[in-house]
Coordinates of C-alpha atoms (C1' of nucleotides) in Angstrom, one line a residue:
Chain A
M1 CA 0.0 0.0 0.0
N2 CA 1.4 3.3 -1.1
I3 CA 0.5 6.0 1.4
F4 CA 0.9 9.6 0.3
I5 CA -1.2 11.7 2.6
D6 CA -0.2 15.3 2.3
G7 CA -0.4 16.1 6.0
G8 CA 3.1 15.4 7.1
T9 CA 5.0 18.7 7.5
A10 CA 8.5 18.5 6.1
M11 CA 10.8 20.2 8.7
L12 CA 14.3 19.5 7.8
R13 CA 16.2 20.2 4.6
D14 CA 17.1 16.5 4.0
H15 CA 13.6 15.1 4.0
N16 CA 13.3 12.6 1.2
E17 CA 10.6 10.3 -0.1
I18 CA 11.1 7.7 2.6
I19 CA 10.7 10.2 5.4
R20 CA 7.7 11.9 3.8
N21 CA 6.1 8.5 3.4
R22 CA 6.7 7.6 7.0
Y23 CA 5.3 10.9 8.3
A24 CA 2.3 10.1 6.2
K25 CA 1.9 6.8 8.0
A26 CA 2.0 8.7 11.4
D27 CA -0.7 11.0 10.0
A28 CA -2.8 8.0 8.8
L29 CA -2.6 6.5 12.3
R30 CA -3.7 9.7 13.9
A31 CA -6.6 9.8 11.4
E32 CA -7.6 6.4 12.8
R33 CA -7.3 7.7 16.3
I34 CA -4.2 5.7 17.0
N35 CA -1.4 7.7 18.7
P36 CA 1.9 7.0 17.0
Y37 CA 3.7 8.3 20.0
V38 CA 2.1 6.6 23.0
N39 CA 2.6 8.0 26.5
R40 CA 3.2 4.9 28.5
W41 CA 3.6 1.2 27.9
L42 CA 5.3 -0.8 30.6
P43 CA 7.2 -4.0 29.7
T44 CA 7.2 -6.8 32.2
H45 CA 10.5 -8.2 31.1
S46 CA 13.7 -7.1 29.4
S47 CA 15.3 -9.2 26.7
Q48 CA 17.8 -10.3 29.2
Q49 CA 15.2 -11.4 31.7
I50 CA 13.2 -13.3 29.1
R51 CA 16.4 -15.0 27.9
A52 CA 17.4 -15.9 31.5
C53 CA 14.0 -17.4 32.4
Q54 CA 12.9 -18.8 29.1
E55 CA 12.2 -22.3 30.2
Q56 CA 10.1 -21.2 33.1
L57 CA 8.2 -18.6 31.0
A58 CA 7.6 -21.1 28.2
A59 CA 6.4 -23.8 30.5
D60 CA 4.0 -21.5 32.4
K61 CA 2.8 -19.8 29.2
T62 CA 3.5 -16.6 31.0
R63 CA 2.3 -13.5 29.2
V64 CA 5.3 -11.2 28.8
R65 CA 5.3 -7.6 27.6
F66 CA 8.4 -6.7 25.8
A67 CA 9.4 -3.5 24.0
G68 CA 12.2 -2.4 21.7
R69 CA 13.2 -1.0 18.4
I70 CA 12.4 -3.0 15.3
V71 CA 15.8 -3.9 13.9
G72 CA 14.8 -6.8 11.7
M73 CA 11.6 -7.7 9.8
R74 CA 10.8 -10.7 7.7
H75 CA 7.4 -11.0 6.2
M76 CA 6.1 -14.5 5.3
G77 CA 2.7 -13.7 3.8
K78 CA 0.2 -13.6 6.6
A79 CA 2.8 -14.0 9.3
S80 CA 6.0 -12.1 10.1
F81 CA 9.1 -12.3 12.2
I82 CA 10.5 -9.2 13.7
H83 CA 13.6 -8.5 15.9
L84 CA 13.0 -6.1 18.7
K85 CA 16.1 -4.6 20.3
D86 CA 16.1 -3.3 23.8
E87 CA 19.0 -2.0 25.8
K88 CA 20.3 -5.4 26.7
G89 CA 19.9 -7.3 23.5
R90 CA 17.5 -8.3 20.8
L91 CA 14.6 -10.7 20.8
Q92 CA 12.4 -12.2 18.1
A93 CA 8.7 -11.8 18.0
Y94 CA 6.3 -13.8 15.7
L95 CA 3.3 -12.0 14.5
K96 CA 0.5 -14.1 12.9
K97 CA -2.6 -12.6 11.3
D98 CA -5.0 -15.1 12.7
I99 CA -3.7 -14.7 16.2
L100 CA -3.3 -10.9 16.5
P101 CA -6.4 -8.7 16.9
E102 CA -7.3 -7.3 13.5
A103 CA -6.5 -3.7 14.4
D104 CA -3.1 -4.7 15.8
Y105 CA -2.2 -6.6 12.7
K106 CA -3.2 -3.7 10.5
V107 CA -1.0 -1.3 12.5
F108 CA 1.9 -3.7 12.1
K109 CA 1.5 -4.6 8.5
E110 CA 0.5 -1.2 7.1
Y111 CA 2.1 1.4 9.3
S112 CA 5.1 -0.1 11.0
D113 CA 8.7 0.2 9.7
L114 CA 12.2 -0.9 10.5
G115 CA 13.3 1.5 13.2
D116 CA 10.0 1.9 14.9
I117 CA 9.7 1.4 18.7
A118 CA 7.1 -1.3 19.3
G119 CA 5.8 -3.4 22.1
V120 CA 4.4 -7.0 22.0
E121 CA 2.6 -9.0 24.5
G122 CA 2.6 -12.8 24.2
E123 CA 4.0 -16.1 25.1
V124 CA 7.5 -17.3 24.9
F125 CA 8.4 -20.3 22.7
V126 CA 11.2 -21.6 20.6
T127 CA 11.0 -21.8 16.9
R128 CA 11.9 -25.0 15.0
T129 CA 15.2 -23.4 14.1
G130 CA 15.8 -23.0 17.8
E131 CA 15.4 -19.2 18.3
L132 CA 13.7 -17.9 21.4
T133 CA 10.7 -16.0 20.3
I134 CA 7.6 -14.2 21.6
Q135 CA 4.3 -15.4 20.0
A136 CA 2.6 -12.0 19.9
L137 CA -1.0 -11.9 21.1
S138 CA -1.0 -8.1 20.8
Y139 CA 1.2 -5.5 19.0
T140 CA 1.5 -1.8 19.9
L141 CA 3.4 0.7 17.9
L142 CA 4.9 2.9 20.6
S143 CA 7.0 5.5 18.7
K144 CA 7.0 6.1 15.0
S145 CA 10.4 6.4 13.4
V146 CA 10.4 8.4 10.2
R147 CA 14.1 8.4 9.4
P148 CA 15.6 5.2 7.8
L149 CA 18.3 3.4 9.7
P150 CA 21.6 2.6 8.2
E151 CA 21.9 -0.7 6.3
K152 CA 21.5 -3.8 8.3
W153 CA 24.9 -5.6 8.0
H154 CA 27.4 -3.0 7.0
G155 CA 25.9 -0.7 9.6
L156 CA 27.1 2.8 10.0
R157 CA 30.8 3.2 9.2
D158 CA 31.2 6.8 8.3
V159 CA 33.1 8.3 11.3
E160 CA 31.7 11.7 10.8
T161 CA 28.1 10.6 11.0
R162 CA 28.9 8.3 13.9
F163 CA 30.2 11.2 16.0
R164 CA 27.6 13.8 14.8
Q165 CA 24.7 11.4 15.2
R166 CA 25.9 9.3 18.1
Y167 CA 22.3 8.2 18.7
V168 CA 22.4 6.3 15.4
D169 CA 25.8 4.9 16.2
L170 CA 24.4 3.6 19.4
I171 CA 21.4 2.1 17.7
V172 CA 23.3 0.3 15.0
N173 CA 26.8 -0.4 16.2
D174 CA 26.9 -2.9 19.0
G175 CA 30.0 -2.2 21.1
V176 CA 29.6 1.5 21.2
R177 CA 27.2 1.3 24.1
E178 CA 29.6 -1.2 25.7
T179 CA 32.4 1.3 25.6
F180 CA 30.4 3.9 27.4
V181 CA 29.0 1.5 29.9
L182 CA 32.6 0.6 30.8
R183 CA 33.5 4.2 31.0
S184 CA 30.7 4.8 33.4
R185 CA 31.7 1.7 35.4
L186 CA 35.3 2.7 35.8
V187 CA 34.4 6.2 36.9
S188 CA 32.0 4.8 39.5
S189 CA 34.7 2.4 40.6
M190 CA 37.1 5.3 41.0
R191 CA 34.6 7.3 43.0
N192 CA 33.9 4.3 45.3
Y193 CA 37.6 3.6 45.7
L194 CA 38.3 7.2 46.8
A195 CA 35.2 7.6 48.9
G196 CA 36.2 4.4 50.7
R197 CA 39.5 6.0 51.6
G198 CA 37.9 9.1 53.1
Y199 CA 38.2 11.4 50.1
L200 CA 35.5 14.1 49.7
E201 CA 34.2 14.7 46.3
V202 CA 33.6 18.4 45.5
E203 CA 32.6 20.6 42.7
T204 CA 34.6 23.8 42.1
P205 CA 34.0 26.6 39.6
M206 CA 34.1 26.0 35.9
M207 CA 34.1 29.7 35.2
H208 CA 37.2 31.4 36.4
T209 CA 38.1 35.1 36.6
V210 CA 41.8 34.2 36.7
C211 CA 43.1 31.4 34.6
G212 CA 45.5 28.9 36.3
G213 CA 46.4 25.5 37.4
A214 CA 47.9 24.4 34.1
T215 CA 49.7 25.7 31.2
A216 CA 47.2 26.0 28.4
R217 CA 45.2 28.6 26.4
P218 CA 41.8 29.1 27.8
F219 CA 38.3 29.6 26.3
K220 CA 37.1 33.1 27.0
T221 CA 33.5 33.9 27.7
H222 CA 31.5 36.9 29.1
H223 CA 29.1 37.6 31.8
N224 CA 26.6 40.2 30.6
A225 CA 25.1 41.4 33.9
L226 CA 28.5 41.8 35.5
N227 CA 30.0 43.0 32.2
M228 CA 33.0 40.8 33.0
D229 CA 35.2 38.4 31.0
L230 CA 35.5 34.9 32.3
F231 CA 37.5 31.8 31.4
L232 CA 36.4 28.3 31.2
R233 CA 38.7 26.5 33.6
I234 CA 41.8 24.8 32.3
A235 CA 42.2 23.0 35.7
P236 CA 40.5 23.0 39.1
E237 CA 43.8 22.8 40.9
L238 CA 44.0 26.2 42.6
Y239 CA 40.4 25.9 43.9
L240 CA 41.0 22.4 45.3
K241 CA 44.1 23.6 47.1
R242 CA 42.2 26.5 48.6
L243 CA 40.0 23.8 50.1
M244 CA 43.1 22.2 51.5
V245 CA 43.9 25.5 53.2
G246 CA 40.3 25.3 54.5
G247 CA 41.2 22.1 56.3
I248 CA 39.8 19.4 54.0
E249 CA 42.6 16.9 54.0
K250 CA 41.4 14.4 51.3
I251 CA 39.6 15.8 48.3
F252 CA 38.8 15.1 44.7
E253 CA 36.9 16.3 41.8
I254 CA 36.0 14.5 38.6
N255 CA 34.8 16.9 36.0
R256 CA 35.5 18.7 32.7
N257 CA 38.4 20.9 31.9
F258 CA 38.5 23.1 28.8
R259 CA 41.6 23.9 26.8
N260 CA 41.7 26.0 23.7
E261 CA 44.3 23.9 21.9
G262 CA 44.6 21.6 19.0
I263 CA 42.3 18.6 18.5
S264 CA 43.8 15.2 17.8
T265 CA 43.2 11.5 18.6
K266 CA 44.4 12.3 22.1
H267 CA 42.9 15.7 22.6
N268 CA 39.4 17.0 22.8
P269 CA 38.8 20.7 23.8
E270 CA 36.7 19.6 26.8
F271 CA 38.0 16.5 28.6
T272 CA 37.4 14.9 31.9
M273 CA 40.0 14.9 34.7
L274 CA 40.2 13.4 38.1
E275 CA 42.1 15.8 40.4
L276 CA 42.9 14.6 43.9
Y277 CA 44.8 16.0 46.9
T278 CA 46.0 14.5 50.1
A279 CA 47.3 16.4 53.0
Y280 CA 50.6 15.4 54.6
W281 CA 51.6 13.3 51.6
D282 CA 54.4 13.8 49.1
Y283 CA 54.5 12.7 45.4
R284 CA 55.8 9.2 46.3
D285 CA 52.6 8.5 48.3
T286 CA 50.5 9.8 45.4
M287 CA 52.3 7.5 43.0
A288 CA 51.5 4.6 45.2
L289 CA 47.8 5.6 45.4
T290 CA 47.6 6.2 41.7
E291 CA 48.9 2.7 40.9
Y292 CA 46.7 1.0 43.4
M293 CA 43.6 2.9 42.2
I294 CA 44.2 2.2 38.5
R295 CA 44.9 -1.5 39.2
H296 CA 41.8 -1.6 41.3
I297 CA 39.4 -0.1 38.8
A298 CA 40.8 -2.3 36.1
R299 CA 40.1 -5.4 38.2
E300 CA 36.7 -4.2 39.3
S301 CA 35.4 -2.9 36.0
F302 CA 37.1 -5.5 33.7
G303 CA 38.0 -8.3 35.9
R304 CA 41.6 -8.3 34.7
T305 CA 44.8 -6.3 34.6
E306 CA 46.1 -7.3 31.2
F307 CA 44.9 -5.2 28.2
E308 CA 45.5 -4.6 24.6
F309 CA 45.7 -1.2 22.9
G310 CA 46.1 -1.6 19.2
D311 CA 49.0 -4.0 18.8
I312 CA 50.3 -3.1 22.2
R313 CA 49.8 -5.4 25.2
F314 CA 50.3 -4.1 28.7
D315 CA 49.7 -5.3 32.2
L316 CA 48.6 -3.1 35.1
G317 CA 49.3 -5.9 37.6
P318 CA 53.1 -5.6 38.3
A319 CA 54.5 -2.6 40.2
F320 CA 54.9 0.4 37.9
P321 CA 58.7 1.1 37.6
R322 CA 59.8 4.6 38.6
V323 CA 62.5 6.2 36.4
T324 CA 63.8 9.7 36.7
Y325 CA 63.5 12.0 33.7
L326 CA 67.2 12.1 33.0
D327 CA 67.6 8.4 33.6
A328 CA 64.8 7.8 31.1
I329 CA 66.8 9.6 28.5
R330 CA 69.9 7.6 29.2
R331 CA 67.8 4.4 29.1
W332 CA 65.7 4.9 26.0
V333 CA 67.6 7.2 23.7
P334 CA 70.2 5.2 21.7
G335 CA 73.7 6.6 22.3
A336 CA 72.7 8.6 25.4
A337 CA 73.6 6.0 28.0
D338 CA 76.5 8.0 29.3
A339 CA 75.0 11.4 28.8
D340 CA 75.5 13.6 31.9
L341 CA 72.7 16.1 31.2
R342 CA 72.1 18.7 33.8
W343 CA 69.2 21.2 34.2
D344 CA 71.6 23.9 35.2
D345 CA 74.1 23.6 32.4
P346 CA 74.4 26.5 30.0
P347 CA 72.6 25.9 26.8
E348 CA 75.9 25.5 24.8
T349 CA 77.0 22.7 27.2
T350 CA 73.7 20.9 26.9
L351 CA 73.9 21.2 23.1
E352 CA 77.4 19.8 23.2
K353 CA 76.4 16.9 25.4
M354 CA 73.4 16.0 23.2
R355 CA 75.3 16.3 19.9
P356 CA 76.0 12.6 19.6
F357 CA 72.4 11.5 19.7
H358 CA 70.0 14.5 19.3
T359 CA 69.8 17.9 17.7
P360 CA 67.0 19.9 19.3
E361 CA 64.5 21.5 17.0
F362 CA 65.1 24.8 18.6
R363 CA 67.7 26.6 20.8
G364 CA 66.6 27.7 24.3
P365 CA 67.3 27.1 27.9
S366 CA 68.8 23.6 28.8
Y367 CA 65.6 22.4 30.3
Q368 CA 63.6 23.1 27.2
M369 CA 66.1 21.3 24.9
I370 CA 66.1 18.3 27.3
I371 CA 62.3 18.3 27.3
D372 CA 62.2 18.5 23.5
L373 CA 64.5 15.4 23.5
F374 CA 62.4 13.6 26.0
E375 CA 59.1 14.2 24.2
H376 CA 60.4 13.2 20.8
R377 CA 62.6 10.3 21.6
V378 CA 61.4 8.9 24.9
E379 CA 57.7 9.3 25.3
P380 CA 56.7 7.2 22.3
Q381 CA 58.6 4.3 23.8
L382 CA 56.8 4.5 27.2
I383 CA 54.2 1.9 26.4
F384 CA 54.1 -0.2 29.5
P385 CA 53.1 1.5 32.7
V386 CA 56.0 3.6 34.0
Y387 CA 56.4 6.6 36.2
I388 CA 58.7 9.3 35.0
T389 CA 59.9 11.4 38.0
E390 CA 62.0 14.4 38.9
F391 CA 60.8 16.9 36.4
P392 CA 62.5 20.3 35.9
K393 CA 61.1 22.8 38.4
A394 CA 61.1 25.4 35.5
V395 CA 58.0 23.7 34.0
S396 CA 56.3 22.9 37.3
P397 CA 55.3 26.2 38.7
L398 CA 52.9 24.7 41.2
A399 CA 55.1 21.9 42.4
K400 CA 57.5 21.8 45.3
S401 CA 61.3 21.3 44.7
K402 CA 63.3 18.5 46.1
P403 CA 64.8 19.7 49.4
D404 CA 68.4 19.5 48.1
E405 CA 67.8 20.2 44.4
P406 CA 66.0 23.4 43.8
L407 CA 65.9 22.9 40.0
V408 CA 64.1 19.6 40.3
A409 CA 60.5 19.3 41.2
E410 CA 59.0 16.4 43.2
R411 CA 56.8 15.5 40.3
F412 CA 55.8 12.5 38.3
E413 CA 53.9 11.5 35.2
L414 CA 52.5 8.1 34.5
F415 CA 52.9 6.9 30.9
I416 CA 51.0 4.0 29.4
C417 CA 50.8 3.2 25.7
G418 CA 53.0 6.3 24.9
M419 CA 50.4 8.6 26.4
E420 CA 50.6 10.7 29.5
I421 CA 47.9 9.2 31.7
A422 CA 48.5 11.0 35.0
N423 CA 50.5 13.8 36.5
G424 CA 51.2 14.5 40.1
Y425 CA 53.5 16.3 42.5
S426 CA 54.2 17.5 45.9
E427 CA 52.3 20.8 46.2
L428 CA 54.2 24.1 46.5
N429 CA 52.8 25.7 49.6
D430 CA 55.3 28.5 50.3
P431 CA 53.4 31.6 49.5
R432 CA 56.5 33.7 48.7
E433 CA 57.9 31.1 46.4
Q434 CA 54.5 30.6 44.7
Y435 CA 54.3 34.4 44.3
E436 CA 57.7 34.4 42.7
C437 CA 56.7 31.6 40.3
F438 CA 53.5 33.5 39.4
R439 CA 55.5 36.7 38.9
Q440 CA 57.8 34.9 36.4
Q441 CA 54.8 33.4 34.6
V442 CA 53.3 36.9 34.3
E443 CA 56.6 38.1 32.8
A444 CA 56.6 35.2 30.4
K445 CA 53.1 36.1 29.4
A446 CA 54.1 39.7 28.9
R447 CA 56.8 38.4 26.5
G448 CA 54.2 36.6 24.5
D449 CA 53.8 33.2 26.1
D450 CA 50.0 33.0 26.0
E451 CA 50.0 29.7 28.0
A452 CA 51.7 31.2 31.0
H453 CA 49.8 31.6 34.3
D454 CA 48.2 34.8 35.5
M455 CA 48.8 36.2 38.9
D456 CA 46.3 34.8 41.3
E457 CA 46.5 37.0 44.3
D458 CA 43.7 35.3 46.2
Y459 CA 45.5 32.0 45.9
I460 CA 48.6 33.5 47.3
R461 CA 46.5 35.0 50.1
A462 CA 45.1 31.5 50.8
L463 CA 48.6 30.0 51.0
E464 CA 49.6 32.8 53.4
Y465 CA 47.1 31.3 55.8
G466 CA 49.0 28.0 55.5
M467 CA 48.4 24.9 53.5
P468 CA 49.5 21.6 54.9
P469 CA 52.1 19.7 53.1
A470 CA 50.2 17.9 50.4
S471 CA 50.4 16.0 47.2
G472 CA 48.1 16.1 44.2
L473 CA 47.2 14.1 41.2
G474 CA 45.5 14.6 37.8
V475 CA 44.3 11.7 35.8
G476 CA 43.0 11.9 32.3
I477 CA 39.8 9.9 32.5
D478 CA 39.2 9.9 28.7
R479 CA 42.7 8.5 28.2
V480 CA 42.3 5.8 30.9
T481 CA 39.1 4.8 29.1
M482 CA 40.9 4.7 25.8
I483 CA 43.6 2.3 26.9
L484 CA 41.2 0.1 28.9
T485 CA 38.6 -0.2 26.1
N486 CA 41.1 -0.4 23.2
S487 CA 39.8 2.8 21.7
P488 CA 42.3 4.4 19.3
S489 CA 40.8 7.9 19.4
I490 CA 39.6 10.0 22.3
R491 CA 36.5 10.6 20.2
D492 CA 35.6 7.0 20.7
V493 CA 35.2 7.5 24.4
I494 CA 33.5 10.9 24.4
L495 CA 29.8 10.6 23.5
F496 CA 29.6 13.9 21.7
P497 CA 33.0 15.1 20.7
L498 CA 33.3 18.6 19.4
M499 CA 32.6 19.0 15.7
K500 CA 32.3 22.0 13.5
P501 CA 28.7 22.7 12.6
E502 CA 27.3 20.6 9.8
W503 CA 25.1 23.2 8.3
Chain B
rG1 C1' 47.9 26.2 11.3
rG2 C1' 51.1 22.6 7.7
rG3 C1' 51.2 17.9 4.8
rC4 C1' 48.5 13.6 2.9
rG5 C1' 43.7 11.5 2.0
rU6 C1' 38.2 11.2 1.6
rG7 C1' 33.3 13.4 0.1
rU8 C1' 28.6 9.6 -5.7
rA9 C1' 21.0 7.2 -3.6
rG10 C1' 18.7 6.6 3.4
rC11 C1' 23.3 3.1 4.4
rU12 C1' 27.8 0.4 2.4
rC13 C1' 30.4 1.1 -1.9
rA14 C1' 31.7 0.8 -7.6
rG15 C1' 32.5 4.0 -11.8
rA16 C1' 34.5 7.1 -15.7
rG17 C1' 36.1 13.6 -20.1
rG18 C1' 30.2 11.8 -23.7
rU19 C1' 25.4 13.1 -19.4
rA20 C1' 24.7 7.7 -13.2
rG21 C1' 25.6 2.0 -11.2
rA22 C1' 25.3 -2.3 -7.5
rG23 C1' 23.8 -4.5 -2.8
rC24 C1' 20.8 -3.4 1.3
rA25 C1' 16.7 -0.2 2.7
rG26 C1' 12.1 1.8 0.3
rC27 C1' 7.6 1.0 -2.9
rG28 C1' 4.1 -2.9 -5.5
rG29 C1' 3.1 -8.2 -5.7
rA30 C1' 3.6 -13.9 -3.9
rC31 C1' 4.6 -16.5 0.6
rU32 C1' 1.5 -18.6 8.2
rU33 C1' 8.4 -21.1 11.8
rU34 C1' 12.0 -17.0 9.1
rU35 C1' 17.5 -15.9 10.4
rA36 C1' 21.6 -11.2 5.6
rA37 C1' 14.6 -15.3 4.4
rU38 C1' 13.4 -16.2 -0.8
rC39 C1' 11.1 -15.0 -5.6
rC40 C1' 9.0 -11.2 -9.4
rG41 C1' 8.6 -6.1 -10.5
rU42 C1' 10.0 -1.0 -9.3
rU43 C1' 11.0 4.4 -7.3
rG44 C1' 15.2 7.2 -5.4
rG45 C1' 20.9 11.4 -7.2
rC46 C1' 22.2 19.5 -8.0
rC47 C1' 28.1 12.8 -8.0
rG48 C1' 30.1 18.3 -0.8
rA49 C1' 29.8 23.9 -2.7
rA50 C1' 31.4 27.8 -6.1
rG51 C1' 34.3 29.2 -10.1
rG52 C1' 37.5 27.8 -14.4
rU53 C1' 39.3 24.7 -18.8
rU54 C1' 36.3 22.1 -22.7
rC55 C1' 31.8 21.3 -28.0
rG56 C1' 30.7 18.7 -23.4
rA57 C1' 32.9 18.1 -16.4
rU58 C1' 30.4 14.1 -11.5
rC59 C1' 35.6 13.0 -13.6
rC60 C1' 40.8 17.8 -15.2
rC61 C1' 42.3 22.7 -12.7
rU62 C1' 41.5 26.6 -8.7
rU63 C1' 39.2 28.2 -4.3
rC64 C1' 36.0 27.0 -0.3
rC65 C1' 33.4 23.6 3.3
rA66 C1' 33.3 19.1 6.2
rC67 C1' 35.7 14.8 7.9
rG68 C1' 39.9 11.3 8.7
rC69 C1' 45.2 10.4 9.4
rU70 C1' 49.6 13.0 10.5
rC71 C1' 53.0 17.0 12.2
rA72 C1' 52.9 21.3 15.4
rC73 C1' 50.6 22.8 20.4
rC74 C1' 48.9 20.2 24.5
rA75 C1' 46.5 16.3 28.8

RNA sequence: GGGCGUGUAGCUCAGAGGUAGAGCAGCGGACUUUUAAUCCGUUGGCCGAAGGUUCGAUCCCUUCCACGCUCACCA
């Protein structure tokens, strides 16, 4: 039957014949006083429950009510098989003309399409080919779908459409939902782990008047009533440490940060961080916590510690080795085994020492050339879990120096699969030293470094009241999810990654 | 931002300087236990956008847009 009722209102620019036709079906249903978008229809069982109790349900001839999206349809003359998919799986229903009420059969046969949400009530049986099926005694169209789904066995491959229309991706591509279920599970696991150890979860401002806590360009916004520029936060760090001043000794926040930087398979402008602070600890204690926590969430969420990421295999079970920054260079850069690099060497000396194995891409202070070397030659090799420690103080303005080495910060980063997964340090709490660091940052900014910190006078004032010795941690939740779910791009673990407008 | 690549029907993809193809979906028909059901018939396209070259461009050239990979920046 070819329905062309000119009542459907085309609303979007891409409406085609299929869509117009389906809108016409919805109108035709309305004309017969059947609501194509019903208000309420409660299933008695999920597909999972029916599957689990199938023998019992079949033996008792229990009437089950089951609802889902029609993802498969096979008409056999006056009978049809359809597959209904709910959140937990898909289940077949068998619709026979001489069993269904006439009206129900008409709604199914004339007005239902692949993609519609429908409910059936009936008895459970097994077909002669062995498939668990509901013999439908009634059929209800619950929500009319007017837009055709992607093709049934190639599915939706186009990555752009998958990200822009994640709802379709979730409908069609099994495994996408699984990734986000796992993400949710591991975040819950993390929360429970920390709550169980006495950490208080807090929420600090996303809109900052002073931008700080990390080195990154911010997004700028504006408050109209106050006529004031604001920044989306690049890190919650300085607020969390204010709370440490306030006497909260164990604290964490899991939430979004925003950085106005490039986009890549490892970078989304908004991303989720765990930040955590513990009073009276130093960075070694935080390293231990980080390791236990990551191992714990892996076991609790996945039941294992061994994972694959692309063609990399790694194990979170064994202790994570700790290697200092300069040792890592000696260890992983060919020809650098005997290099005696020092943060305080003059640039010419560092250049001379590096000549046998590396030519920096630029000339600058020794620490910058060493960092350049590390990031290009060492980082890609850090695929198994490893802590890199003893970073240069010059790039750690919020970290505390080692007692006997003022140029070296008590700081670590955790690398897995060549990615920086976590970053932590002993927190600088000397207000004068912090002020001096900020002052240098402000100078750098004045010289054109647009990622340098601003002066945060209130933060200095807070430190003047006294912050206990403490250590903090930041963990990139998206990246942890990537490596644990074997997702090659950060966009695979963010439901709605940022895209330029389509239209 | 640079480099490389992609963009053709709702989806997955072919194609070629001469005016557009397949499979699935859709539509019409047959079929009361199918499984990518099958069988017969059939409708869909501003070939990403705009210019240019040409008798003729979806194809060649230029610019633009979107997306992917990659480098840079960064977590």
